[in-house]
Coordinates of C-alpha atoms in Angstrom, one line a residue:
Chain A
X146 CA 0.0 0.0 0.0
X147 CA 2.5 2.5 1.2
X148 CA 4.8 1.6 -2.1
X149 CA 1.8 1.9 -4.2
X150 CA 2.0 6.3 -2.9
X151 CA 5.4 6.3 -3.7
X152 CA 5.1 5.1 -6.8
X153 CA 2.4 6.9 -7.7
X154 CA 4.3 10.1 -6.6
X155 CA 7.5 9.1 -8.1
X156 CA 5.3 8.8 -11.3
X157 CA 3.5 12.4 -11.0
X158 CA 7.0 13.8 -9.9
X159 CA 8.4 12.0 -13.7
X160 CA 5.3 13.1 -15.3
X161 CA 5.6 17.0 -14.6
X162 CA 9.5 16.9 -15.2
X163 CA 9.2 15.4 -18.7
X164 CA 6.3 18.6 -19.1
X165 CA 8.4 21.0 -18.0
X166 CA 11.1 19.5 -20.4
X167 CA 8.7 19.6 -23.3
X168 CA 7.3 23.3 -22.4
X169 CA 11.2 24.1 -22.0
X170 CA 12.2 23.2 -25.3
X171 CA 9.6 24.0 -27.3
X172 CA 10.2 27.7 -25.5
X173 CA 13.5 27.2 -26.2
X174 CA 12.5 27.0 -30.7
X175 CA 10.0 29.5 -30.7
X176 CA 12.3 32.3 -28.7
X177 CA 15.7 30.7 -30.9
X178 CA 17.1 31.2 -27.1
X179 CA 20.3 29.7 -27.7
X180 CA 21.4 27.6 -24.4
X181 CA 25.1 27.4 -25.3
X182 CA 25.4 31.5 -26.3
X183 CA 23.6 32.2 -23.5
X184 CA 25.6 30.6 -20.8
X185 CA 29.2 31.8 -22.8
X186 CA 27.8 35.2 -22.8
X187 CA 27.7 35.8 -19.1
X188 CA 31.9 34.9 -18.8
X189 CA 32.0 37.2 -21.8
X190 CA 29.7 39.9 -20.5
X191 CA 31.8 39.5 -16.9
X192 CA 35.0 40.1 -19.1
X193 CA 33.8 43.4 -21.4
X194 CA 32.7 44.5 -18.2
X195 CA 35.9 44.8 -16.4
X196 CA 37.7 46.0 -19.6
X197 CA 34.7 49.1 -20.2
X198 CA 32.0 49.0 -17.9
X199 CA 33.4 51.6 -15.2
X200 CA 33.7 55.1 -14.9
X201 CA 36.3 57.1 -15.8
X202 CA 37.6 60.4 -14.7
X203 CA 36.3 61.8 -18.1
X204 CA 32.7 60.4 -17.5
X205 CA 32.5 62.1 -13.8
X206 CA 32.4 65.3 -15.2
X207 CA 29.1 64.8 -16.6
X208 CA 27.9 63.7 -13.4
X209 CA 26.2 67.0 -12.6
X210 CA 24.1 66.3 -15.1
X211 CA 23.4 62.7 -14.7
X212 CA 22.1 63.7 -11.2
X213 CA 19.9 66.4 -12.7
X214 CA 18.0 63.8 -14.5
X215 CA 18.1 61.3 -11.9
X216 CA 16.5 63.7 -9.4
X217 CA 13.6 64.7 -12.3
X218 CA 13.1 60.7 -12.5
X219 CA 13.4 60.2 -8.8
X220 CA 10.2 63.4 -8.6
X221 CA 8.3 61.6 -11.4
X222 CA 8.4 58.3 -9.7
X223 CA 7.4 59.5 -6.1
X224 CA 4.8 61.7 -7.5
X225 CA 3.3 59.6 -9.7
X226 CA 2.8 56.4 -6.4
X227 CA 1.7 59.3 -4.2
X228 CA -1.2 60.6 -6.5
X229 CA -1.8 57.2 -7.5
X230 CA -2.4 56.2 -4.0
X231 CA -5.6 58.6 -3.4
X232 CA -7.2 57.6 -6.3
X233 CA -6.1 54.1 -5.5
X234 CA -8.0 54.6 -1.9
X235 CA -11.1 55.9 -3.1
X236 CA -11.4 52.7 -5.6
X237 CA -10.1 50.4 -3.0
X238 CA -12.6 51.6 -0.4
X239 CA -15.6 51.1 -3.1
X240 CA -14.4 48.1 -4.4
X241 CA -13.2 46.4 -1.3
X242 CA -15.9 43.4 -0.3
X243 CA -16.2 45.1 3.6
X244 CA -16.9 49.0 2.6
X245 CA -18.0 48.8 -1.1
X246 CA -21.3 50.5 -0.9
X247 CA -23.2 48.1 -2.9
X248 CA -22.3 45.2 -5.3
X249 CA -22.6 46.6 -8.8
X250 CA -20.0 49.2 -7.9
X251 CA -18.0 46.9 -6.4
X252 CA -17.6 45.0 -9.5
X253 CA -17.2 48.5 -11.7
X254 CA -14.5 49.7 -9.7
X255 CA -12.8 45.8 -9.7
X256 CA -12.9 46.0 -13.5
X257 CA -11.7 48.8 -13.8
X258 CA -8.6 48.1 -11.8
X259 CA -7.9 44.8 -13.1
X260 CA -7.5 46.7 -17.0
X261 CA -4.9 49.3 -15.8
X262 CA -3.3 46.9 -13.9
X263 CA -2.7 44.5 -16.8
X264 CA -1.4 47.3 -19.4
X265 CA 1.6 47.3 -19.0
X266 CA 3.6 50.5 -18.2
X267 CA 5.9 50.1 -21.3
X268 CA 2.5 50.0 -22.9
X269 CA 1.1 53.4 -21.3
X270 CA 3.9 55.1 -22.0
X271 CA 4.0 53.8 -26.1
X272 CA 0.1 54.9 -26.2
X273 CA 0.7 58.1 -24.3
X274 CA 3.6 59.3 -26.3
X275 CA 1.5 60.2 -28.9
X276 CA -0.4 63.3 -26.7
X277 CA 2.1 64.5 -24.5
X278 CA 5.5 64.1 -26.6
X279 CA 8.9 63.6 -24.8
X280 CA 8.4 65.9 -21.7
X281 CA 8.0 64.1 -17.7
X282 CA 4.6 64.5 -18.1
X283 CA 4.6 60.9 -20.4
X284 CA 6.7 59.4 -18.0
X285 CA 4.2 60.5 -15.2
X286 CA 1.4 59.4 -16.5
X287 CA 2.4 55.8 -17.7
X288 CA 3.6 55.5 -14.5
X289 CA 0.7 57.4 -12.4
X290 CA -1.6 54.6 -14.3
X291 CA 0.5 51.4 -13.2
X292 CA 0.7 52.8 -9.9
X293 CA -2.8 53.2 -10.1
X294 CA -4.0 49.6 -11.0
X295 CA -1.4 48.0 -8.8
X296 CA -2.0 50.1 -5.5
X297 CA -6.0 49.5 -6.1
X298 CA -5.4 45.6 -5.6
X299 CA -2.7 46.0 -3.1
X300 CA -5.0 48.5 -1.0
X301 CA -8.4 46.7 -1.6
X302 CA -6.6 43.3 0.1
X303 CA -5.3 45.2 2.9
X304 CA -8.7 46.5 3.5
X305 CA -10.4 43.4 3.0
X306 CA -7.7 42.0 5.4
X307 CA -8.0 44.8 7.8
X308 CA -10.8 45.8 8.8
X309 CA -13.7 43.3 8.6
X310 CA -14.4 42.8 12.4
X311 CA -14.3 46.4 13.3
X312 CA -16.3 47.6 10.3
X313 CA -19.1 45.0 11.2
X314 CA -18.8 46.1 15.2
X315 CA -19.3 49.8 14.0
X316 CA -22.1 49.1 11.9
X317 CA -24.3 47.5 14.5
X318 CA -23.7 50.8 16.9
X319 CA -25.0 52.3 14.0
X320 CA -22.2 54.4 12.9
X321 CA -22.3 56.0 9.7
X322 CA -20.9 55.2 6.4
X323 CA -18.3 58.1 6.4
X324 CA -17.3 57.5 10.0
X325 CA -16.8 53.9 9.8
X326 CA -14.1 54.8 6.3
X327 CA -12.6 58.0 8.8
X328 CA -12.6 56.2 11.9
X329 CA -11.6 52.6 11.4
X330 CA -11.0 51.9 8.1
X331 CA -8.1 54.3 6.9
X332 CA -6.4 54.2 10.5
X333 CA -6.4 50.8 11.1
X334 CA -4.4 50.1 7.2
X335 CA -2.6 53.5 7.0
X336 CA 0.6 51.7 8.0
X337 CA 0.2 48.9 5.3
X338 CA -0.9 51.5 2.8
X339 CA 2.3 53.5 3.6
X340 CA 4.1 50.0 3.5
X341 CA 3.1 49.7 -0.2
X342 CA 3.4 53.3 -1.2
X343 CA 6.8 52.9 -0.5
X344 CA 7.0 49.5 -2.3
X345 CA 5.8 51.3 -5.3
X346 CA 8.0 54.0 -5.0
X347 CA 10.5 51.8 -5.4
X348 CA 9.4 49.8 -8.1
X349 CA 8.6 53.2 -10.1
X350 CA 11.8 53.9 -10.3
X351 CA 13.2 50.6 -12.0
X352 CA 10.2 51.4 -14.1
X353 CA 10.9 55.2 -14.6
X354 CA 14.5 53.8 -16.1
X355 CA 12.5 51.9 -18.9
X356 CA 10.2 54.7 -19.6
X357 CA 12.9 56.7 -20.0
X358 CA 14.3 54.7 -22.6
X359 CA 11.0 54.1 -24.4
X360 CA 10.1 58.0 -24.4
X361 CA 13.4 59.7 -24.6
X362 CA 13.3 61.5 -20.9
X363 CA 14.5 61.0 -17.4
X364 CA 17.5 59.1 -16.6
X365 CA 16.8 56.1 -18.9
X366 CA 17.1 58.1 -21.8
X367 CA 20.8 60.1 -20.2
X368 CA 21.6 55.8 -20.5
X369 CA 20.2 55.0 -23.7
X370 CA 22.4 58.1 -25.2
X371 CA 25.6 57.3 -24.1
X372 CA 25.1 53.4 -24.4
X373 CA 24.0 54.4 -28.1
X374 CA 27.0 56.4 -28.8
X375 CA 29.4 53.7 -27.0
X376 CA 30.2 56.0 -24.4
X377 CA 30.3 52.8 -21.9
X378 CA 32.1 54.6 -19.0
X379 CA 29.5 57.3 -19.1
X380 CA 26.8 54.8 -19.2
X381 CA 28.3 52.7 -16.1
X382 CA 28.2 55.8 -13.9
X383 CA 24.5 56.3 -15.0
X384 CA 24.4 52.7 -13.7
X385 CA 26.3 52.9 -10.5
X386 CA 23.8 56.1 -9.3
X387 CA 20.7 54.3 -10.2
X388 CA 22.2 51.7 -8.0
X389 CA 22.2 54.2 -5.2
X390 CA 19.1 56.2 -5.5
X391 CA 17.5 52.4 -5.3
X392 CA 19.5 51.5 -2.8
X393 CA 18.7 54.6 -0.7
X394 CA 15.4 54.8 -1.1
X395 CA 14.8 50.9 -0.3
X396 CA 17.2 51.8 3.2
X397 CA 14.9 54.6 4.1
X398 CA 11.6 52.5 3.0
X399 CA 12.6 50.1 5.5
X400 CA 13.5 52.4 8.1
X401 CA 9.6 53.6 7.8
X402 CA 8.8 50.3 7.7
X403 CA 10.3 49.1 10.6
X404 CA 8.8 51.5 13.1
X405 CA 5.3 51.9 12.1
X406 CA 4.5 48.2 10.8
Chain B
X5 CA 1.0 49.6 34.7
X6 CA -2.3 48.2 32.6
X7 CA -4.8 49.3 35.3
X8 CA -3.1 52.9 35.6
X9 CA -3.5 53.0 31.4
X10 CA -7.2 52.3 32.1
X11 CA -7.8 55.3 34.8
X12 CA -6.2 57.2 32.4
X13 CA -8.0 56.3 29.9
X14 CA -11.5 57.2 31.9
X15 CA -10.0 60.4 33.2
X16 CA -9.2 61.4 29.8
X17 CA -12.8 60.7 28.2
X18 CA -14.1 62.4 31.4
X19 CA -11.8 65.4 30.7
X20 CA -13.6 65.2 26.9
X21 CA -17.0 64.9 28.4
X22 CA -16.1 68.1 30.4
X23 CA -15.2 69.9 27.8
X24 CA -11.3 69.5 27.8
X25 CA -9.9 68.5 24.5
X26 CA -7.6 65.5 24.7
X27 CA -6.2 64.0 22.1
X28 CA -7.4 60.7 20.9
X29 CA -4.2 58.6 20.5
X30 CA -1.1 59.1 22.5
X31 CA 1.7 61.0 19.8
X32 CA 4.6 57.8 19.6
X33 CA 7.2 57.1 17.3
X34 CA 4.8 55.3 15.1
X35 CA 2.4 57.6 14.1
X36 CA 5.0 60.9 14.3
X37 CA 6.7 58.5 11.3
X38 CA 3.6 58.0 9.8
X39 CA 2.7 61.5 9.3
X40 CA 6.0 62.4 8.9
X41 CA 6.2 59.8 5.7
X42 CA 2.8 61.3 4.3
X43 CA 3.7 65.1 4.7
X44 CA 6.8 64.6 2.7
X45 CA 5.6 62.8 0.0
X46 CA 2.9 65.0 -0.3
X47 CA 5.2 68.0 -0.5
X48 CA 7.7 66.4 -2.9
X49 CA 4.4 65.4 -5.5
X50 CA 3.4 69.5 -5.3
X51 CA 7.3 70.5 -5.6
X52 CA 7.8 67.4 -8.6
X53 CA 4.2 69.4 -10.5
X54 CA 6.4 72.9 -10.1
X55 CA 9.9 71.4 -11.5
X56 CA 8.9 69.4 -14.5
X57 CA 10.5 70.3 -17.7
X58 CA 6.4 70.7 -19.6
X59 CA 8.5 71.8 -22.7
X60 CA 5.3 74.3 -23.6
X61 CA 3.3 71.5 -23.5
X62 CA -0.2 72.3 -23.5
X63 CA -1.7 69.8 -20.7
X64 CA -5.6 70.6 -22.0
X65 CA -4.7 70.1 -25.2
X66 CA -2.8 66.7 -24.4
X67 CA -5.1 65.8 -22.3
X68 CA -7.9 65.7 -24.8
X69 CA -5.5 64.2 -27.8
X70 CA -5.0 61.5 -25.1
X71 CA -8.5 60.6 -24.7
X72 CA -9.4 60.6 -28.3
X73 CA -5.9 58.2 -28.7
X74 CA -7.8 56.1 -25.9
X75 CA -10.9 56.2 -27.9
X76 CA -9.4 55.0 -31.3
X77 CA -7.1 52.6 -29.6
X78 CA -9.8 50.7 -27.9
X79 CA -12.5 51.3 -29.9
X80 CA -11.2 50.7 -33.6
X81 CA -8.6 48.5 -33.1
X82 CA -7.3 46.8 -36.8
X83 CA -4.1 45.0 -37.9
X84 CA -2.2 46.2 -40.4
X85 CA 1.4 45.0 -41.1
X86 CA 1.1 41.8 -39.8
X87 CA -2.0 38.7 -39.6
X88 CA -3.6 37.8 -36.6
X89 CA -1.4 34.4 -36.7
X90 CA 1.4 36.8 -36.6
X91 CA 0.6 38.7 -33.5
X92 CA -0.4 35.1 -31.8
X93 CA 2.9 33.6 -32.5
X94 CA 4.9 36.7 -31.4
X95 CA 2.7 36.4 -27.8
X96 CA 3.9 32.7 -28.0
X97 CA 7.2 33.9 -28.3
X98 CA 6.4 36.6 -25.4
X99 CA 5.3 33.9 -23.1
X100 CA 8.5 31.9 -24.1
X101 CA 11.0 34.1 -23.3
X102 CA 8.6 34.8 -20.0
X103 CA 8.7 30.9 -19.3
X104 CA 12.6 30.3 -19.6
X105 CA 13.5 33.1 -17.3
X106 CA 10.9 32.1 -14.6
X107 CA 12.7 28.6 -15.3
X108 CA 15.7 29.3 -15.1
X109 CA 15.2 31.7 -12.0
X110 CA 13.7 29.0 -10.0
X111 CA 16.3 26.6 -10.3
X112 CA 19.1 28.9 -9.7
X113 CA 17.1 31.0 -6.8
X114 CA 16.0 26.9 -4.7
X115 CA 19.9 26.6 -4.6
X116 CA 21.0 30.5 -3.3
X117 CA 17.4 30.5 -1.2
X118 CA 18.5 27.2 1.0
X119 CA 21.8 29.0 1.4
X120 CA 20.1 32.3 1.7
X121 CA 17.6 31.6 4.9
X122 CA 19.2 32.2 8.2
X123 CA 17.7 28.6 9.3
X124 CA 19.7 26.5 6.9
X125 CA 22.6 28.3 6.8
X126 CA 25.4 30.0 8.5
X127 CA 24.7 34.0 9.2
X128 CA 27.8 35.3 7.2
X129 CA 26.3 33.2 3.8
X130 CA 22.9 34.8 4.4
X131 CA 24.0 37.9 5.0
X132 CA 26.5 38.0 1.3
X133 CA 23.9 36.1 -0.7
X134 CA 21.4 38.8 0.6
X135 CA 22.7 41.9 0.2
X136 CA 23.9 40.5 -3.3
X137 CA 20.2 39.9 -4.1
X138 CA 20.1 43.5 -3.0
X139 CA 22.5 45.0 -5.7
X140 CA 20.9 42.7 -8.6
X141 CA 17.3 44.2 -7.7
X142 CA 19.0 47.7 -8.0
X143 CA 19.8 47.4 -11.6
X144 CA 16.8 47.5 -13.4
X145 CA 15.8 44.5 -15.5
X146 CA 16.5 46.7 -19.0
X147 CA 20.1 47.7 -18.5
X148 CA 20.9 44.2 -17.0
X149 CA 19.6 43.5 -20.6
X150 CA 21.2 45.5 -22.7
X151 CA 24.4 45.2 -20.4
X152 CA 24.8 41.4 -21.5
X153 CA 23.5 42.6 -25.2
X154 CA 27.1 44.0 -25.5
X155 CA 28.2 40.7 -25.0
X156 CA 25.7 38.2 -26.6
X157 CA 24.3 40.8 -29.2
X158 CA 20.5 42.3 -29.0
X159 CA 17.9 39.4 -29.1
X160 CA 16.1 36.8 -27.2
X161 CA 19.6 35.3 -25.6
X162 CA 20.5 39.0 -23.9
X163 CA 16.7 39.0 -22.6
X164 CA 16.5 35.8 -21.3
X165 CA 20.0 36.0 -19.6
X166 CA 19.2 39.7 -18.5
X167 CA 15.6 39.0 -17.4
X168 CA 16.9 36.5 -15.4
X169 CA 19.0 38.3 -13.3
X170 CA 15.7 39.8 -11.9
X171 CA 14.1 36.4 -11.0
X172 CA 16.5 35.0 -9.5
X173 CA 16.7 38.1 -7.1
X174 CA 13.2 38.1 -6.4
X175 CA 13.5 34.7 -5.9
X176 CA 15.8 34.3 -3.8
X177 CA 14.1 36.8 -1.4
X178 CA 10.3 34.7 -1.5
X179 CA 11.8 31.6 -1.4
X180 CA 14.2 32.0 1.4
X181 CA 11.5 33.8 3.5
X182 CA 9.4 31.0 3.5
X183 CA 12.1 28.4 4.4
X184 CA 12.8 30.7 7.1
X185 CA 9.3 29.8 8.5
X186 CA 10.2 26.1 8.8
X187 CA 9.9 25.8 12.7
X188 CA 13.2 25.3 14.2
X189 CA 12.1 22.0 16.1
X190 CA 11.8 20.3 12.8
X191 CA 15.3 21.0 11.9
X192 CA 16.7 20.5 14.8
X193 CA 14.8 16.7 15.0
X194 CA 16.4 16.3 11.7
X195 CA 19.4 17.1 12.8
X196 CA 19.5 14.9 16.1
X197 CA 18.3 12.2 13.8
X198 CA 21.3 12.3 11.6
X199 CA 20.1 13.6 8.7
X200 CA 22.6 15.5 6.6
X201 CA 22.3 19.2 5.4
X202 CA 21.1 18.1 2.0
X203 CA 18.1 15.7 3.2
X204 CA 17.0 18.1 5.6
X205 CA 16.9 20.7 2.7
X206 CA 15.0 18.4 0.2
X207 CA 13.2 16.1 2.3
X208 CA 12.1 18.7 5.0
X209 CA 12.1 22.2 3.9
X210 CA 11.4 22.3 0.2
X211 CA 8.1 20.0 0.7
X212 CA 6.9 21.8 3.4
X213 CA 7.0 25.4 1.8
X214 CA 6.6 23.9 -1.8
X215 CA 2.8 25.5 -1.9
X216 CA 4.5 29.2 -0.9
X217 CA 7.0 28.5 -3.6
X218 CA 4.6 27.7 -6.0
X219 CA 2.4 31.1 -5.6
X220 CA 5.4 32.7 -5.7
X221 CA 6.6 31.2 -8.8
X222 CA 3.4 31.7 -10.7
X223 CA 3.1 35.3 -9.5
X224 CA 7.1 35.9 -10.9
X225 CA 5.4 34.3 -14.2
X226 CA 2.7 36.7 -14.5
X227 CA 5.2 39.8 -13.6
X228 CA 8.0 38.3 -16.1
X229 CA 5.3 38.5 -19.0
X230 CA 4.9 42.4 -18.3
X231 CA 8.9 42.5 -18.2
X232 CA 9.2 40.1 -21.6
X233 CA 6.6 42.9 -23.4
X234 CA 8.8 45.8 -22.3
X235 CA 11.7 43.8 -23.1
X236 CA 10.5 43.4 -27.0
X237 CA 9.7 47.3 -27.0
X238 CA 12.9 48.4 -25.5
X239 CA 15.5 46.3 -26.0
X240 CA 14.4 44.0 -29.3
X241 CA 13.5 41.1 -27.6
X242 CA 11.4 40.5 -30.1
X243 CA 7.7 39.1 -29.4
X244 CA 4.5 41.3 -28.8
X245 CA 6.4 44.1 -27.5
X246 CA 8.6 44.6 -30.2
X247 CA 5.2 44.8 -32.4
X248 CA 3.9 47.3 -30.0
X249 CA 7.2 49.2 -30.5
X250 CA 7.3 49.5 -33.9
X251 CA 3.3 50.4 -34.7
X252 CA 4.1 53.0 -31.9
X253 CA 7.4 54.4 -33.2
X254 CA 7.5 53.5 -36.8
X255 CA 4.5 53.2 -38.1
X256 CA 2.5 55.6 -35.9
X257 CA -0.7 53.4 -36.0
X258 CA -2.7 54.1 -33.1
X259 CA -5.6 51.5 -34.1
X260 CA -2.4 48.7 -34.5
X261 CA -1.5 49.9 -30.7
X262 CA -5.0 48.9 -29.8
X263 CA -5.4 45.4 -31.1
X264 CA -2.1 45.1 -29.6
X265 CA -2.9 45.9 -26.4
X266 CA -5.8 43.7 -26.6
X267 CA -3.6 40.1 -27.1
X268 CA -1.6 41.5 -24.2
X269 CA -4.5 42.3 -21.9
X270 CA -6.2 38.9 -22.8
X271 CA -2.8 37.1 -21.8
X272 CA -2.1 38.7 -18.4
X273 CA -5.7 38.2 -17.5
X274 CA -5.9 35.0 -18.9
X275 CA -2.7 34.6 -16.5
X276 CA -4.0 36.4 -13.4
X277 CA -7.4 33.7 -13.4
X278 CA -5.5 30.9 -13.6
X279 CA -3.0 32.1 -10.5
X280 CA -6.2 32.5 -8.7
X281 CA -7.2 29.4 -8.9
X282 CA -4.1 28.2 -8.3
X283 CA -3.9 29.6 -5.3
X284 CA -7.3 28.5 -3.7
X285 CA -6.6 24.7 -4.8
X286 CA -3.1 25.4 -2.7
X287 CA -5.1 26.9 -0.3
X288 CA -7.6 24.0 -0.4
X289 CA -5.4 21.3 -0.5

């Protein structure tokens, strides 16, 4: 009895490996990832990078301006989660299953969500080009409407999470709507709402980088134009301060996190 | 010290009921951080409005050109330079490249997450293998690809190496966290037992976080998608992204944008069901 479940897990354990194996290769045709190049390229990429991928004493001198444009990215990025995060409230609180005010606007407000959340931001900022050109403002806004769809989820399951005993408590003293949101709701989740403010603070700026590179602004585009014209030493200082704006900004994220979590 | 908290508490709300404003929580660390974090995020959003470079943009204008854009792109959507077997075989290839980095990722990040969680291994390892899972994460996922493009040439080997750089960071910081979970009484039974480091790992520890890993694996799938797309349109990846790149850039066809978008949205929700489920039958189970 007890070899037949072994066997039979040995058997589903060989059954899913030879899947993966199948899925893996046929991935492996229809990408033409080529194994072999792939794992020589990363000795090869280790090498180039030693030889060119640092900066000089040349490239430092445009570090004034490299900073200029990280600190326009670093703006667009926190401004972009912050505004996010009200509208991301206000559709979290009507959406959420424990404060939504009735079903059908529930669902709207879920739908809603689960479209901006699944356009990608490469995407928002390709569609948004088109209006607003290659100022912040593209960057903003492809980044203001991922923040938006992500935050809306993250927030609605903190709610839902949060706050179901005391929202049904307040109810039966008979507490109204607007006082239960004010006095229960938004207090009892601000530090997890904070929590993933920050998260997408952070995440904007990775983001921000590929924007950048997509719309020709911020500090992925500073990359893109001396990576273009070979200046590699240039482009590995670009590199080495997004490193520590990230860094930074994840230190002082969990700093906050630490003491009001 | 809990029964003094409580007179104070009374002899607070009776100060309220008399008239005397008190205020309603005590001013700690906590909540000074908390409004602290929200007044300066609030005041760097206002000063980012003030400092952006607008370039005489006017926002009205824009602002309008962008909803009729939205308009045409969701409402009209057509496909002009390429079939509709075209655009499904370039998502195929999306999915791909999505596929071998979340493969690849998981096998590499199993390995560095055993050595990685302070439970299974010594604090020095965790603390390296950590704080190099910090740097990776720094770099964003593009210039990690089109760092190794130098070396392997712009295409789907760059991505895939590139991309996973990312997964096996993000990884390595899920899977570790939920080995870290394993009580300590199990491991330490192991160990009394005589099982060696490796048994305990694969007998004890992967099983019994295998439904965490899972989750976590599918939800690195769903995000690795998103990054494969951006991947196409940024660094020619190839796929669906490079499609969207090129009606975008090239060919300036909004309506091509839009039917685009459409394969893309139906994949990543297609995706996000399925990880639902997923979950609940792991939750179930």
């Amino acid at each position: 009895m007890q070899a037949d479940i072994f066997a039979k897990k040995k058997r589903n354990t060989l059954a899913f490996l030879l899947l993966l194996g199948a899925v893996t290769i046929l991935a492996m045709i229809i990408t033409e990832y080529n194994a072999l190049k792939g794992f020589a390229s990363i000795p090869k990429a280790i090498q180039w990078g030693m030889a060119n991928f640092y900066p000089t004493a040349e490239s430092l001198e445009k570090l004034p301006v490299i900073l200029d444009k990280l600190q326009e990215t670093l703006l667009v990025s926190i401004a972009a989660a912050t505004a996010a995060a009200v509208f991301a409230l206000l559709f979290s609180i009507l959406g959420s299953n424990t404060t939504r005010v009735n079903a059908f606007f529930g669902a709207i407000t879920r739908g809603i969500a689960t479209v901006f959340r699944n356009i990608d931001v490469a995407a928002w900022a390709l569609i948004l080009l088109f209006s607003f050109g290659q100022s912040a403002l593209t960057g903003y806004f492809a980044l203001f409407f991922g923040s938006f769809g992500f935050l809306t989820r993250a927030f609605t399951e903190t709610i839902d999470e949060v706050s179901g005993d005391s929202v049904e408590a307040l109810k039966a003293t008979g507490a109204g709507y607007f006082s239960i949101i004010f006095q229960s709701v938004i207090p009892s989740s601000i530090p997890q709402l904070i929590s993933w403010i920050l998260f997408m603070i952070e995440t904007n700026i990775r983001s921000a980088t590929l924007i950048g590179l997509l719309t020709g602004s911020g500090i992925g585009f500073t990359f893109n134009l001396y990576y273009k014209s070979l200046a590699y030493d240039t482009a590995s200082l670009v590199v080495v301060v997004i490193i520590a704006a990230i860094l930074l900004i994840e230190y002082a994220s969990n700093y906050v996190r630490k003491v009001i979590l | 010290m809990e029964v003094k908290e409580q007179l104070g508490n009374v002899t607070a709300s009776a100060d309220h009921l008399l008239g005397k404003r008190m205020p309603a929580k005590p001013l700690n660390k906590a909540a000074i951080v908390t409004r602290l974090t929200l007044f300066i995020l609030a005041a760097l959003t206002v000063y980012a409005f003030y400092s952006f470079d607008y370039k005489e943009l006017d926002f009205a204008d824009a602002l309008l050109g962008t909803f009729a854009n939205l308009k045409t792109i969701f409402l009209e959507p057509h496909l002009k330079h390429f079939s509709f077997g075209h655009a499904l075989y370039q998502v195929m290839i999306t999915l791909g490249l999505a596929f071998l980095t979340t493969l690849f990722g998981a096998i590499i990040a199993v390995l560095f997450g055993l050595l990685a969680a302070r439970n299974l291994s010594s604090k020095r390892v965790s603390i390296v293998i950590k704080s190099m899972v910090a740097f990776i994460r720094a770099v964003p996922t593009v210039l990690w690809v089109l760092i190794f493009a130098v070396a392997a040439g712009l295409g789907s080997t760059a991505a895939v190496i590139g991309m996973t750089f990312h997964s096996i960071g993000y990884l390595i910081k899920a899977y570790s966290e939920s080995f870290e979970e394993l009580d300590r009484g199990v491991i330490e039974a192991l160990q009394a037992s005589g099982a060696n480091w490796w048994q305990i790992a694969f007998q004890a520890v992967i099983p019994s976080s295998s439904t965490y890993m899972i989750s976590w694996t599918f939800l690195r799938f769903e995000i690795n998608f998103a990054v494969a797309v951006a991947m196409g349109a940024a660094a020619g990846a190839g796929g669906i992204g490079f499609d969207m790149f090129m009606a975008s850039s090239f060919y300036l066809d909004m309506r091509e944008i839009g039917a685009i978008t459409y394969f893309i949205l139906a994949v990543a929700i297609t995706l996000e069901v399925f990880a639902a489920k997923i979950k609940r039958k792991l939750k179930t189970a």
